Short mmCIF file of C-alpha atoms in Angstrom, two decimals:
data_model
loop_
_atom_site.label_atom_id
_atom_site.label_comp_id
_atom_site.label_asym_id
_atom_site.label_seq_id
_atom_site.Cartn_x
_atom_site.Cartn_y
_atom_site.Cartn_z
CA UNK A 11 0.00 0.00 0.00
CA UNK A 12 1.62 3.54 -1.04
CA UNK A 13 2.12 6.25 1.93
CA UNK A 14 -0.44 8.90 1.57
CA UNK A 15 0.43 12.31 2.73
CA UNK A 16 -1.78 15.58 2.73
CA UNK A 17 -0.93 19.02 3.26
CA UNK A 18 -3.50 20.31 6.38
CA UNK A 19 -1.89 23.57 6.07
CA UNK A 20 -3.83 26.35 4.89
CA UNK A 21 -2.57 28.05 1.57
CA UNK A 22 -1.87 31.60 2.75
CA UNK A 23 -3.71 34.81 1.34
CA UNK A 24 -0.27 36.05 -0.22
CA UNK A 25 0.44 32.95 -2.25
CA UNK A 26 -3.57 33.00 -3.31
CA UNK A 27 -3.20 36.61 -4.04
CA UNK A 28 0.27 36.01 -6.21
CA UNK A 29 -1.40 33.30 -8.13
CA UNK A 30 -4.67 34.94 -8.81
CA UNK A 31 -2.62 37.98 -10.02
CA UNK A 32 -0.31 35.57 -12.19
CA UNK A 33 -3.39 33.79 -13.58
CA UNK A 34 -4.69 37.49 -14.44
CA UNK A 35 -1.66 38.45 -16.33
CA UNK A 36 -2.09 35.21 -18.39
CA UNK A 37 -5.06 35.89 -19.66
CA UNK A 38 -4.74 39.54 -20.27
CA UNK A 39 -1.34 38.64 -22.11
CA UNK A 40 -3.68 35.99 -24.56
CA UNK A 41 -6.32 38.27 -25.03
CA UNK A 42 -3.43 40.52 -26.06
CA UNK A 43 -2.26 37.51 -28.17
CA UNK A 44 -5.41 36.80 -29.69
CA UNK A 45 -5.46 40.16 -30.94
CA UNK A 46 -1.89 40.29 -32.88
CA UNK A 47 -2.90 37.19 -34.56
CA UNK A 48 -5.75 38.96 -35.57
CA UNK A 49 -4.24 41.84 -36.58
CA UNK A 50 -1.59 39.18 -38.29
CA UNK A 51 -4.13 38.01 -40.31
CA UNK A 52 -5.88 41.08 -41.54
CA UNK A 53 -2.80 43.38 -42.39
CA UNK A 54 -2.50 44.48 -45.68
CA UNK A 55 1.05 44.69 -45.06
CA UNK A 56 3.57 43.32 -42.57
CA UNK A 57 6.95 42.00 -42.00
CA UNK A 58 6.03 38.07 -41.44
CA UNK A 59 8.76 37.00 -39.26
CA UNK A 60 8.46 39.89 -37.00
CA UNK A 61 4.44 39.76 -36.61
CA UNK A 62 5.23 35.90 -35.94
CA UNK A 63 8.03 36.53 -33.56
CA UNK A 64 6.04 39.11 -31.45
CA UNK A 65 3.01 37.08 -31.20
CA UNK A 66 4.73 33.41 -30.30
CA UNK A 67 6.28 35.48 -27.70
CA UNK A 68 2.53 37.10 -26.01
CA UNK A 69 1.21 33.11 -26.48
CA UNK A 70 4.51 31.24 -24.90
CA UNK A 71 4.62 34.72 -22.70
CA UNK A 72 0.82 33.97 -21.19
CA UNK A 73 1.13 30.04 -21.09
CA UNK A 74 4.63 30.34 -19.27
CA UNK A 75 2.41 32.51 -16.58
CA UNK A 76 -0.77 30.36 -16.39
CA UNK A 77 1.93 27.34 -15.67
CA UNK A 78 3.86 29.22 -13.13
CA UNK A 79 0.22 30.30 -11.50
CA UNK A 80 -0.52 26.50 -11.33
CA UNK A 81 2.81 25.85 -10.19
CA UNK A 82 2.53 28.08 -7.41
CA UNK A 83 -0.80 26.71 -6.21
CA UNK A 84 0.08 23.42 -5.97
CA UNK A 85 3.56 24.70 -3.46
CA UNK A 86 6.12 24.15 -6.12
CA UNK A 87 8.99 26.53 -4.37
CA UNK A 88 11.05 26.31 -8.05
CA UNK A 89 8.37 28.04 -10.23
CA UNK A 90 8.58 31.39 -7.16
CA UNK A 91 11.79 32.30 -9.30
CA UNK A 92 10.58 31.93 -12.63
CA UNK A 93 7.68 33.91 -11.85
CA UNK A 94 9.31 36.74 -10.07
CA UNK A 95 11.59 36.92 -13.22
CA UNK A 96 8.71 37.88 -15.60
CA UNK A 97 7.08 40.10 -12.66
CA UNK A 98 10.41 42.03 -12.92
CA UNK A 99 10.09 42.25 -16.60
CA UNK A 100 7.46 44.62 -16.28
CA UNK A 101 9.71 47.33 -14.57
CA UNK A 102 11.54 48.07 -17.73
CA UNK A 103 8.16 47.77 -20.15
CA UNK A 104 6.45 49.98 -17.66
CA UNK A 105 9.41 52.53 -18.13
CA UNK A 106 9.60 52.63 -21.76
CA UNK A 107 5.47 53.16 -21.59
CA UNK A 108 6.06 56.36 -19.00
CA UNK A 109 8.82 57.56 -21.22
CA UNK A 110 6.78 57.23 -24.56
CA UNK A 111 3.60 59.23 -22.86
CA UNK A 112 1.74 56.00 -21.69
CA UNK A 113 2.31 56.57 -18.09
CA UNK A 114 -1.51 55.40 -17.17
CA UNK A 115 -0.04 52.24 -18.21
CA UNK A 116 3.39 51.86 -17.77
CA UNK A 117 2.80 52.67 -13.42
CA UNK A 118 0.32 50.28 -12.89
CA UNK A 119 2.44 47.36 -14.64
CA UNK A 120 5.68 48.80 -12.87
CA UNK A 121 3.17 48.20 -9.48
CA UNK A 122 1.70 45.33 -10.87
CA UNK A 123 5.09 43.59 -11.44
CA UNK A 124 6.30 44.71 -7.90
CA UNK A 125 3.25 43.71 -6.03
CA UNK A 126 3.53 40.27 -7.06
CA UNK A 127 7.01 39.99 -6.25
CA UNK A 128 6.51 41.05 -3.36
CA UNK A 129 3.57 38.86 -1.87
CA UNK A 130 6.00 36.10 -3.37
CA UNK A 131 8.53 37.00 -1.15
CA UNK A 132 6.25 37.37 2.07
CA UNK A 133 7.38 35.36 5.00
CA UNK A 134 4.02 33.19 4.75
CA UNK A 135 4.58 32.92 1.06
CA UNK A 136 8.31 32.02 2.03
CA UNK A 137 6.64 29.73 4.71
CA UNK A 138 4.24 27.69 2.87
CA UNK A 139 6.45 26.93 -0.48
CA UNK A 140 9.18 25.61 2.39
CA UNK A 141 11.37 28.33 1.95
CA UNK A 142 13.58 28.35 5.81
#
């Protein structure tokens, strides 16, 4: 007979709050997606290999963050890094947006990206994926 073990412990707020925000970015990021290969399809003119490039990387982009969500949720501690890479990928986006007159945009994704990384780095966060 196999050993059975279950995890009693709550799930902290912080790691529910990270992954619902992760899972949020994914689908924002494919809607995004679905909308370049739109646009892909119906341009009159475009560079292929660039319009291809640019949307693979919003799909892979929004399935690496849906994965790293699940990840998360089911207290994988190696997908915290992964994840806090891509938060802190939004720092320089959002600072190319406020320096190109988007700044509506570019400060919510700069708080965005550090909010997450953040809550991943909270002590119960820390606690739960077995982190010390």
């Amino acid at each position: 007979m196999a050993r059975v073990t279950i995890d009693s412990a709550p799930v902290p707020d912080t790691l529910h709050w990270a992954v619902r925000l992760l899972r949020a970015e994914a689908v924002a990021l494919a809607v995004l997606a679905g909308w370049l290969v739109w646009a892909d399809l119906t341009a009159t003119r475009t560079d292929l290999v660039s319009a291809l490039f640019v949307t693979g990387f919003a799909i892979s982009g929004a399935v690496a963050l849906w994965a790293l969500g699940g990840a998360l949720s089911r207290r994988r501690a190696g997908a915290r890094a992964p994840a806090m890479v891509l938060e802190l990928m939004l720092l320089p986006v959002g600072w190319f947006m406020i320096s190109g007159g988007l700044g509506w945009l570019g400060v919510p994704l700069m708080v965005l990206g550090l909010g997450v990384c953040a809550l991943l780095v909270s002590p119960p966060t820390t606690k739960a994926l077995g982190f010390g």
